Short mmCIF file of C-alpha atoms in Angstrom, two decimals:
data_model
loop_
_atom_site.label_atom_id
_atom_site.label_comp_id
_atom_site.label_asym_id
_atom_site.label_seq_id
_atom_site.Cartn_x
_atom_site.Cartn_y
_atom_site.Cartn_z
CA UNK A 1 108.86 47.36 65.78
CA UNK A 2 111.70 47.12 68.25
CA UNK A 3 113.11 49.83 70.41
CA UNK A 4 116.23 49.93 68.25
CA UNK A 5 114.38 50.51 65.01
CA UNK A 6 112.27 53.22 66.58
CA UNK A 7 115.42 54.90 67.84
CA UNK A 8 117.09 54.60 64.46
CA UNK A 9 114.02 55.99 62.71
CA UNK A 10 113.95 58.93 65.07
CA UNK A 11 117.59 59.70 64.28
CA UNK A 12 116.82 59.42 60.56
CA UNK A 13 113.84 61.73 60.79
CA UNK A 14 115.75 64.24 62.84
CA UNK A 15 118.68 64.31 60.42
CA UNK A 16 116.40 64.99 57.51
CA UNK A 17 113.57 67.04 59.04
CA UNK A 18 115.09 68.70 62.11
CA UNK A 19 114.43 72.13 60.64
CA UNK A 20 110.73 71.33 60.17
CA UNK A 21 110.41 70.63 63.88
CA UNK A 22 112.87 73.01 65.41
CA UNK A 23 112.93 76.02 63.08
CA UNK A 24 109.36 76.01 61.85
CA UNK A 25 107.31 74.09 64.38
CA UNK A 26 108.79 75.32 67.63
CA UNK A 27 109.03 78.92 66.51
CA UNK A 28 105.46 79.05 65.22
CA UNK A 29 104.17 77.41 68.40
CA UNK A 30 106.10 79.86 70.58
CA UNK A 31 105.04 82.81 68.43
CA UNK A 32 101.40 81.74 68.53
CA UNK A 33 101.54 81.29 72.30
CA UNK A 34 103.32 84.62 72.81
CA UNK A 35 100.84 86.51 70.62
CA UNK A 36 97.96 84.80 72.39
CA UNK A 37 99.19 85.60 75.88
CA UNK A 38 100.26 89.16 75.04
CA UNK A 39 97.01 90.24 73.41
CA UNK A 40 95.02 87.93 75.66
CA UNK A 41 96.45 89.77 78.66
CA UNK A 42 95.56 93.19 77.23
CA UNK A 43 92.03 92.13 76.30
CA UNK A 44 91.76 90.20 79.57
CA UNK A 45 92.73 93.30 81.56
CA UNK A 46 89.98 95.27 79.82
CA UNK A 47 87.48 92.52 80.59
CA UNK A 48 88.63 92.43 84.23
CA UNK A 49 88.10 96.18 84.54
CA UNK A 50 84.63 95.84 83.00
CA UNK A 51 83.84 92.98 85.35
CA UNK A 52 84.66 95.19 88.35
CA UNK A 53 82.64 98.09 86.98
CA UNK A 54 79.71 99.56 88.82
CA UNK A 55 77.54 99.16 85.72
CA UNK A 56 75.57 95.96 86.11
CA UNK A 57 75.02 95.57 82.37
CA UNK A 58 78.78 95.65 81.73
CA UNK A 59 79.41 93.05 84.40
CA UNK A 60 76.66 90.84 82.99
CA UNK A 61 78.04 91.02 79.44
CA UNK A 62 81.55 90.09 80.59
CA UNK A 63 80.29 87.30 82.82
CA UNK A 64 78.26 85.84 79.96
CA UNK A 65 81.23 86.08 77.60
CA UNK A 66 83.60 84.38 80.04
CA UNK A 67 81.10 81.62 80.78
CA UNK A 68 80.47 80.92 77.08
CA UNK A 69 84.19 80.78 76.30
CA UNK A 70 84.91 78.54 79.26
CA UNK A 71 81.91 76.36 78.59
CA UNK A 72 82.68 75.50 74.96
CA UNK A 73 85.62 73.56 73.51
CA UNK A 74 88.60 75.49 72.22
CA UNK A 75 88.57 73.46 69.01
CA UNK A 76 85.04 74.65 68.32
CA UNK A 77 86.11 78.23 68.95
CA UNK A 78 89.01 77.76 66.54
CA UNK A 79 86.63 76.51 63.84
CA UNK A 80 84.40 79.52 64.39
CA UNK A 81 87.42 81.81 64.23
CA UNK A 82 88.61 80.08 61.09
CA UNK A 83 85.30 80.69 59.31
CA UNK A 84 84.06 83.91 60.90
CA UNK A 85 87.13 86.12 61.17
CA UNK A 86 87.84 86.24 57.40
CA UNK A 87 84.16 87.07 56.81
CA UNK A 88 84.28 89.94 59.31
CA UNK A 89 87.45 91.50 57.94
CA UNK A 90 87.38 90.52 54.26
CA UNK A 91 89.29 93.59 53.13
CA UNK A 92 92.36 92.50 54.99
CA UNK A 93 92.37 89.05 53.38
CA UNK A 94 93.36 87.80 56.72
CA UNK A 95 95.15 84.45 56.63
CA UNK A 96 94.55 81.25 58.48
CA UNK A 97 97.26 82.02 61.01
CA UNK A 98 95.72 85.37 61.90
CA UNK A 99 92.20 83.92 62.14
CA UNK A 100 93.40 81.19 64.46
CA UNK A 101 95.44 83.68 66.50
CA UNK A 102 92.37 85.88 66.96
CA UNK A 103 90.35 82.90 68.19
CA UNK A 104 93.12 81.91 70.59
CA UNK A 105 93.41 85.47 71.90
CA UNK A 106 89.69 85.67 72.56
CA UNK A 107 89.76 82.33 74.34
CA UNK A 108 92.77 83.26 76.43
CA UNK A 109 91.35 86.68 77.32
CA UNK A 110 88.42 85.01 79.04
CA UNK A 111 90.72 82.97 81.26
CA UNK A 112 93.21 85.79 81.81
CA UNK A 113 90.45 88.20 82.84
CA UNK A 114 89.67 85.90 85.75
CA UNK A 115 93.38 85.67 86.62
CA UNK A 116 93.65 89.46 86.70
CA UNK A 117 90.43 90.00 88.58
CA UNK A 118 91.31 87.48 91.28
CA UNK A 119 94.84 88.88 91.46
CA UNK A 120 93.44 92.32 92.17
CA UNK A 121 90.84 91.09 94.62
CA UNK A 122 93.47 89.09 96.51
CA UNK A 123 95.08 92.35 97.65
CA UNK A 124 93.95 93.06 101.22
CA UNK A 125 90.98 95.43 101.38
CA UNK A 126 92.87 97.28 104.13
CA UNK A 127 95.27 98.55 101.47
CA UNK A 128 92.41 100.23 99.63
CA UNK A 129 91.05 101.67 102.86
CA UNK A 130 94.43 103.05 103.88
CA UNK A 131 94.96 104.67 100.48
CA UNK A 132 91.45 106.15 100.38
CA UNK A 133 91.76 107.40 103.96
CA UNK A 134 94.81 109.41 102.88
CA UNK A 135 92.65 111.11 100.26
CA UNK A 136 93.71 109.16 97.17
CA UNK A 137 90.89 108.74 94.69
CA UNK A 138 89.86 105.41 93.19
CA UNK A 139 92.18 105.43 90.21
CA UNK A 140 95.18 106.67 92.20
CA UNK A 141 94.53 103.90 94.71
CA UNK A 142 94.35 101.36 91.91
CA UNK A 143 97.48 102.45 90.05
CA UNK A 144 99.75 103.31 92.98
CA UNK A 145 98.70 100.86 95.66
CA UNK A 146 96.64 97.93 94.41
CA UNK A 147 98.05 97.09 90.96
CA UNK A 148 101.73 97.07 92.02
CA UNK A 149 100.77 94.44 94.61
CA UNK A 150 98.34 92.56 92.38
CA UNK A 151 100.95 92.22 89.64
CA UNK A 152 102.83 89.82 91.91
CA UNK A 153 99.82 87.54 91.92
CA UNK A 154 99.10 88.04 88.23
CA UNK A 155 102.48 87.62 86.52
CA UNK A 156 103.22 84.05 87.63
CA UNK A 157 99.68 83.06 86.68
CA UNK A 158 100.19 84.63 83.24
CA UNK A 159 103.40 82.60 82.90
CA UNK A 160 101.44 79.45 83.62
CA UNK A 161 98.81 80.54 81.11
CA UNK A 162 101.63 80.79 78.55
CA UNK A 163 102.64 77.19 79.31
CA UNK A 164 99.04 76.03 78.96
CA UNK A 165 98.62 77.89 75.67
CA UNK A 166 101.73 76.21 74.25
CA UNK A 167 99.96 72.88 74.66
CA UNK A 168 96.59 74.18 73.49
CA UNK A 169 98.03 75.63 70.27
CA UNK A 170 98.45 72.02 69.13
CA UNK A 171 94.74 72.15 68.28
CA UNK A 172 95.58 74.82 65.73
CA UNK A 173 97.34 72.14 63.68
CA UNK A 174 93.85 71.14 62.56
CA UNK A 175 94.14 74.17 60.29
CA UNK A 176 97.77 73.57 59.30
CA UNK A 177 99.06 76.84 60.77
CA UNK A 178 102.61 75.53 60.89
CA UNK A 179 102.93 74.94 64.63
CA UNK A 180 104.79 72.03 66.18
CA UNK A 181 101.86 69.67 65.80
CA UNK A 182 101.60 70.64 62.14
CA UNK A 183 105.25 69.56 61.81
CA UNK A 184 104.17 66.16 63.01
CA UNK A 185 101.46 65.98 60.34
CA UNK A 186 103.92 67.06 57.63
CA UNK A 187 106.69 64.65 58.58
CA UNK A 188 104.28 61.78 59.10
CA UNK A 189 102.89 62.43 55.63
CA UNK A 190 106.34 62.25 54.08
CA UNK A 191 107.81 59.34 56.04
CA UNK A 192 104.78 57.33 57.16
CA UNK A 193 106.55 57.06 60.52
CA UNK A 194 103.73 58.31 62.78
CA UNK A 195 104.94 56.94 66.09
CA UNK A 196 108.49 58.24 65.77
CA UNK A 197 107.30 61.69 64.71
CA UNK A 198 104.94 61.81 67.65
CA UNK A 199 107.76 60.96 70.05
CA UNK A 200 109.87 63.80 68.69
CA UNK A 201 107.03 66.31 68.92
CA UNK A 202 106.11 65.07 72.38
CA UNK A 203 109.66 65.50 73.66
CA UNK A 204 109.82 69.01 72.21
CA UNK A 205 106.51 70.03 73.81
CA UNK A 206 107.66 68.61 77.12
CA UNK A 207 111.02 70.37 77.03
CA UNK A 208 109.32 73.68 76.17
CA UNK A 209 106.69 73.50 78.87
CA UNK A 210 109.00 71.98 81.50
CA UNK A 211 111.68 74.63 81.07
CA UNK A 212 109.11 77.43 80.99
CA UNK A 213 107.24 76.27 84.08
CA UNK A 214 110.53 75.98 85.96
CA UNK A 215 111.36 79.55 84.92
CA UNK A 216 107.93 80.76 86.01
CA UNK A 217 108.36 78.92 89.30
CA UNK A 218 111.76 80.53 89.93
CA UNK A 219 110.35 83.95 89.07
CA UNK A 220 107.41 83.37 91.41
CA UNK A 221 109.75 82.49 94.27
CA UNK A 222 111.75 85.64 93.64
CA UNK A 223 108.57 87.74 93.79
CA UNK A 224 107.55 86.05 97.03
CA UNK A 225 110.89 86.91 98.60
CA UNK A 226 110.42 90.58 97.92
CA UNK A 227 107.16 90.61 99.83
CA UNK B 1 90.62 122.37 123.37
CA UNK B 2 88.52 125.13 121.84
CA UNK B 3 84.80 125.61 121.35
CA UNK B 4 85.07 125.11 117.60
CA UNK B 5 83.26 121.96 116.52
CA UNK B 6 85.44 120.04 114.07
CA UNK B 7 83.30 117.00 113.44
CA UNK B 8 79.67 116.54 114.25
CA UNK B 9 77.34 113.63 113.68
CA UNK B 10 73.59 113.86 113.88
CA UNK B 11 71.41 110.82 114.30
CA UNK B 12 73.85 108.59 112.42
CA UNK B 13 72.47 105.17 111.46
CA UNK B 14 74.04 102.22 109.69
CA UNK B 15 72.95 98.65 109.05
CA UNK B 16 74.78 95.66 107.65
CA UNK B 17 72.25 93.32 106.11
CA UNK B 18 69.46 93.13 108.65
CA UNK B 19 71.64 94.11 111.58
CA UNK B 20 71.48 97.71 112.74
CA UNK B 21 74.96 98.57 113.96
CA UNK B 22 74.43 102.28 114.58
CA UNK B 23 71.07 103.39 115.94
CA UNK B 24 71.31 107.14 115.84
CA UNK B 25 74.61 108.47 117.13
CA UNK B 26 75.09 112.17 117.94
CA UNK B 27 78.51 113.52 118.72
CA UNK B 28 80.43 116.77 118.61
CA UNK B 29 84.20 116.64 118.46
CA UNK B 30 85.83 119.94 119.35
CA UNK B 31 89.07 121.19 117.99
CA UNK B 32 91.97 119.95 120.11
CA UNK B 33 89.82 117.44 121.94
CA UNK B 34 90.85 113.83 122.51
CA UNK B 35 87.94 111.42 122.64
CA UNK B 36 88.27 107.76 123.52
CA UNK B 37 85.52 105.36 122.50
CA UNK B 38 85.25 102.20 124.57
CA UNK B 39 82.71 99.42 124.66
CA UNK B 40 82.09 95.78 123.86
CA UNK B 41 82.95 94.24 120.49
CA UNK B 42 80.14 94.59 117.99
CA UNK B 43 78.83 97.65 119.78
CA UNK B 44 79.42 99.90 116.77
CA UNK B 45 82.62 101.71 117.84
CA UNK B 46 84.67 100.95 114.73
CA UNK B 47 81.74 101.38 112.39
CA UNK B 48 81.04 104.78 113.89
CA UNK B 49 84.67 105.82 113.51
CA UNK B 50 84.73 104.61 109.91
CA UNK B 51 81.59 106.63 109.19
CA UNK B 52 83.43 109.80 110.17
CA UNK B 53 85.67 109.67 107.08
CA UNK B 54 83.04 107.77 105.09
CA UNK B 55 84.94 104.51 104.74
CA UNK B 56 81.49 103.29 105.68
CA UNK B 57 78.58 105.15 104.15
CA UNK B 58 75.95 105.91 106.79
CA UNK B 59 72.39 104.93 105.93
CA UNK B 60 70.96 107.99 107.61
CA UNK B 61 71.92 111.10 109.52
CA UNK B 62 74.62 113.70 108.91
CA UNK B 63 78.36 113.79 109.12
CA UNK B 64 79.47 117.40 109.33
CA UNK B 65 83.16 118.17 109.00
CA UNK B 66 84.38 121.73 109.50
CA UNK B 67 80.87 123.01 108.90
CA UNK B 68 80.21 121.03 105.72
CA UNK B 69 77.86 118.10 105.45
CA UNK B 70 80.04 115.53 103.72
CA UNK B 71 77.82 112.48 103.41
CA UNK B 72 75.80 113.57 100.43
CA UNK B 73 75.96 113.00 96.71
CA UNK B 74 78.31 115.29 94.86
CA UNK B 75 80.66 115.84 97.79
CA UNK B 76 84.33 115.39 96.99
CA UNK B 77 85.03 112.97 99.80
CA UNK B 78 88.71 112.61 98.86
CA UNK B 79 89.30 116.27 99.63
CA UNK B 80 87.88 115.90 103.16
CA UNK B 81 89.69 112.64 103.79
CA UNK B 82 92.98 114.45 103.24
CA UNK B 83 92.23 116.33 106.43
CA UNK B 84 91.27 113.26 108.44
CA UNK B 85 94.12 110.91 109.19
CA UNK B 86 93.24 107.34 109.98
CA UNK B 87 95.18 104.60 111.74
CA UNK B 88 93.99 101.01 111.43
CA UNK B 89 94.14 98.00 113.68
CA UNK B 90 96.14 96.07 111.08
CA UNK B 91 98.44 98.97 110.16
CA UNK B 92 97.79 98.65 106.40
CA UNK B 93 101.20 100.04 105.51
CA UNK B 94 102.04 99.66 101.81
CA UNK B 95 104.29 96.59 101.53
CA UNK B 96 105.62 97.44 98.06
CA UNK B 97 107.03 100.80 99.15
CA UNK B 98 109.90 101.74 101.40
CA UNK B 99 109.20 103.40 104.73
CA UNK B 100 109.99 106.76 103.17
CA UNK B 101 107.78 106.15 100.12
CA UNK B 102 104.91 105.12 102.38
CA UNK B 103 105.02 108.57 103.94
CA UNK B 104 105.64 110.70 100.85
CA UNK B 105 103.16 108.97 98.51
CA UNK B 106 100.02 110.90 99.40
CA UNK B 107 101.48 114.41 99.95
CA UNK B 108 103.30 114.26 96.60
CA UNK B 109 100.55 112.57 94.62
CA UNK B 110 97.92 114.95 95.94
CA UNK B 111 100.13 117.94 95.22
CA UNK B 112 100.35 119.10 98.80
CA UNK B 113 104.12 119.09 98.63
CA UNK B 114 107.00 118.84 96.19
CA UNK B 115 108.95 115.57 96.40
CA UNK B 116 111.81 117.38 98.16
CA UNK B 117 109.51 119.00 100.73
CA UNK B 118 107.70 115.73 101.33
CA UNK B 119 110.95 113.88 101.88
CA UNK B 120 112.27 116.50 104.30
CA UNK B 121 109.02 116.31 106.24
CA UNK B 122 109.05 112.50 106.20
CA UNK B 123 112.59 112.43 107.57
CA UNK B 124 111.69 114.72 110.42
CA UNK B 125 108.58 112.66 111.20
CA UNK B 126 110.67 109.47 111.18
CA UNK B 127 113.18 111.06 113.50
CA UNK B 128 110.39 111.96 115.89
CA UNK B 129 109.29 108.33 116.16
CA UNK B 130 112.82 106.92 116.13
CA UNK B 131 112.60 105.15 112.76
CA UNK B 132 114.97 107.33 110.78
CA UNK B 133 117.44 104.47 110.32
CA UNK B 134 114.66 102.40 108.71
CA UNK B 135 113.77 104.93 106.03
CA UNK B 136 114.89 102.76 103.12
CA UNK B 137 113.62 99.46 104.50
CA UNK B 138 110.49 97.75 103.30
CA UNK B 139 107.74 97.21 105.89
CA UNK B 140 108.34 93.45 106.01
CA UNK B 141 111.51 94.23 107.96
CA UNK B 142 109.58 96.16 110.61
CA UNK B 143 107.99 94.88 113.81
CA UNK B 144 104.29 95.39 114.40
CA UNK B 145 104.94 98.37 116.65
CA UNK B 146 107.22 99.95 114.06
CA UNK B 147 104.63 99.38 111.32
CA UNK B 148 101.97 101.07 113.39
CA UNK B 149 104.22 104.03 114.16
CA UNK B 150 104.91 104.27 110.44
CA UNK B 151 101.17 104.19 109.72
CA UNK B 152 100.67 107.04 112.18
CA UNK B 153 103.27 109.31 110.60
CA UNK B 154 102.06 108.36 107.12
CA UNK B 155 98.71 109.86 108.12
CA UNK B 156 100.39 112.85 109.80
CA UNK B 157 102.29 113.67 106.60
CA UNK B 158 99.02 114.93 105.14
CA UNK B 159 98.86 117.40 108.03
CA UNK B 160 95.33 116.39 108.98
CA UNK B 161 93.04 118.39 111.24
CA UNK B 162 91.92 115.28 113.08
CA UNK B 163 93.28 111.79 113.65
CA UNK B 164 91.04 108.73 113.84
CA UNK B 165 92.50 105.67 115.57
CA UNK B 166 90.73 102.35 115.07
CA UNK B 167 92.00 100.05 117.84
CA UNK B 168 95.60 100.99 117.07
CA UNK B 169 97.15 98.55 119.55
CA UNK B 170 94.77 95.57 119.31
CA UNK B 171 96.89 93.64 116.80
CA UNK B 172 100.18 94.26 118.60
CA UNK B 173 102.24 91.99 120.80
CA UNK B 174 101.98 93.27 124.38
CA UNK B 175 105.55 94.51 124.52
CA UNK B 176 104.92 96.79 121.55
CA UNK B 177 101.78 98.47 122.81
CA UNK B 178 103.74 101.02 124.83
CA UNK B 179 105.77 102.42 121.95
CA UNK B 180 102.64 103.04 119.86
CA UNK B 181 100.69 104.56 122.74
CA UNK B 182 103.52 106.95 123.51
CA UNK B 183 103.42 108.27 119.93
CA UNK B 184 99.67 108.83 120.21
CA UNK B 185 100.09 110.38 123.65
CA UNK B 186 102.63 112.88 122.28
CA UNK B 187 100.23 113.79 119.47
CA UNK B 188 97.35 114.40 121.82
CA UNK B 189 99.57 116.44 124.13
CA UNK B 190 100.56 118.56 121.14
CA UNK B 191 96.89 119.38 120.63
CA UNK B 192 95.93 117.06 117.77
CA UNK B 193 92.19 116.46 117.69
CA UNK B 194 91.84 112.71 118.10
CA UNK B 195 89.14 110.10 118.19
CA UNK B 196 90.49 106.84 119.55
CA UNK B 197 88.65 103.55 119.58
CA UNK B 198 90.50 101.50 122.15
CA UNK B 199 90.45 98.67 124.64
CA UNK B 200 93.29 100.21 126.65
CA UNK B 201 91.35 101.62 129.60
CA UNK B 202 94.42 102.98 131.35
CA UNK B 203 95.43 104.85 128.23
CA UNK B 204 91.92 106.20 127.68
CA UNK B 205 91.86 107.48 131.23
CA UNK B 206 95.24 109.14 130.83
CA UNK B 207 94.92 110.92 127.48
CA UNK B 208 91.23 111.40 126.80
CA UNK B 209 89.37 114.60 127.57
CA UNK B 210 86.17 112.63 127.24
CA UNK B 211 85.31 108.96 127.08
CA UNK B 212 82.29 107.58 125.23
CA UNK B 213 80.89 104.21 126.14
CA UNK B 214 79.22 102.67 123.08
CA UNK B 215 77.12 99.53 123.12
CA UNK B 216 74.34 98.17 120.93
CA UNK B 217 74.73 100.96 118.39
CA UNK B 218 74.30 103.92 120.71
CA UNK B 219 76.41 106.07 122.98
CA UNK B 220 75.21 104.73 126.31
CA UNK B 221 77.13 107.16 128.44
CA UNK B 222 79.87 109.73 128.18
CA UNK B 223 81.93 111.93 130.44
CA UNK B 224 85.38 112.89 131.64
CA UNK B 225 87.49 109.79 132.34
CA UNK B 226 87.36 109.89 136.13
CA UNK B 227 83.61 110.26 136.11
CA UNK B 228 82.82 107.63 133.49
CA UNK B 229 85.35 105.02 134.55
CA UNK B 230 85.00 105.42 138.31
CA UNK B 231 81.36 106.42 138.75
CA UNK B 232 79.42 105.05 135.77
CA UNK B 233 75.70 105.75 136.09
CA UNK B 234 74.26 103.35 133.52
CA UNK B 235 73.93 99.66 134.41
CA UNK B 236 75.23 98.70 130.94
CA UNK B 237 78.41 100.72 131.54
CA UNK B 238 78.82 99.35 135.04
CA UNK B 239 78.48 95.81 133.75
CA UNK B 240 81.07 96.36 131.01
CA UNK B 241 83.57 98.09 133.27
CA UNK B 242 83.24 95.44 135.97
CA UNK B 243 84.42 92.91 133.39
CA UNK B 244 87.36 94.84 131.95
CA UNK B 245 88.78 96.84 134.84
#
């Protein structure tokens, strides 16, 4: 296997299967990551609020949940999602993609809740005191003073979470959900050219995550400037 | 200064962990009175001030504001805080809002004023402190002295009955202390009831009707400036003043 043959094989694969990688694989991976981060952020925000609640029981439940999610492998969680979710909502005849997406969302929510909580707590306590001393109540202080500042800490971190999720969705290929890694499995099965297919998928993952992290970085710098 | 008592504390106590910071503080602040609180760091000055608008919750004793005991369950603290302006050592201006928005936020949000009224008032306040040309700037463009002046008028926009100053010049570069003190001086002269925790002895002497010396969680001694600063009776006061004057 020389460099030239590998290169030629890659060209061959791309000519024949480019749509499998680019149209199907990349779009499913991006869609899965976007769904995960979007709903993960919403659920994560709820968890963060619960974690900062005055009710000890609520805090304990969230803490336990976050620890369990962070302390077990994502692949295991995906398996559980794959088997459990259809059992819990049988009426919907929920598909593999949805089951996997739900598992990813739950996983991401645990991480995002910490991102949001630390983003909020990073805002100087003096800001809360100033707002409260003017007579603002707790929720007015949160929505008008703290959150607008915390969002600057949270958004870049969410962007990075998106980049991480793009890589982690590759585990979903275990269930053939059609993501980029599934493209690899499909093309390898047809061509028996495992190495070349892997190179293609690897380059695509890298381009996706590299471009996105650069964008997040630029956005982060812009936010910093407006401080 | 009138005989009306605006704020009163009775046997106020507060501990952090095992450390008792306030050991029973009694004080009456009269309407129109300017009180300066001096004393060594860790003596309880700031904690006491922060107990007045319940930024710190006292462990025991009463805080009575305009005749109402406010440190008890079921009291709408926010409503009383609207009448007690506070200025902090580190300014705590809102960095994500323009100078104008910093001032109008609370009066508009708390329905004290319409947006137009609040803006008109903010502009006149800014003119008074010479920051009118900065109205659309964000605080990051302001110097420390300008931030603190902004923080003062932000509190004034709520038209409070009393102003609490927590070491308002301690975080400032020396050349900016004067501009902040002159704003406070003008307020006191205009009759604003003020409680000022400060290390500026000259300023305390000049503006205060009464100076309290606090150390070790109690008011050790109090009196009119000339009396307390020039003829302190307590050894603890004498010792402190001999170091700072």
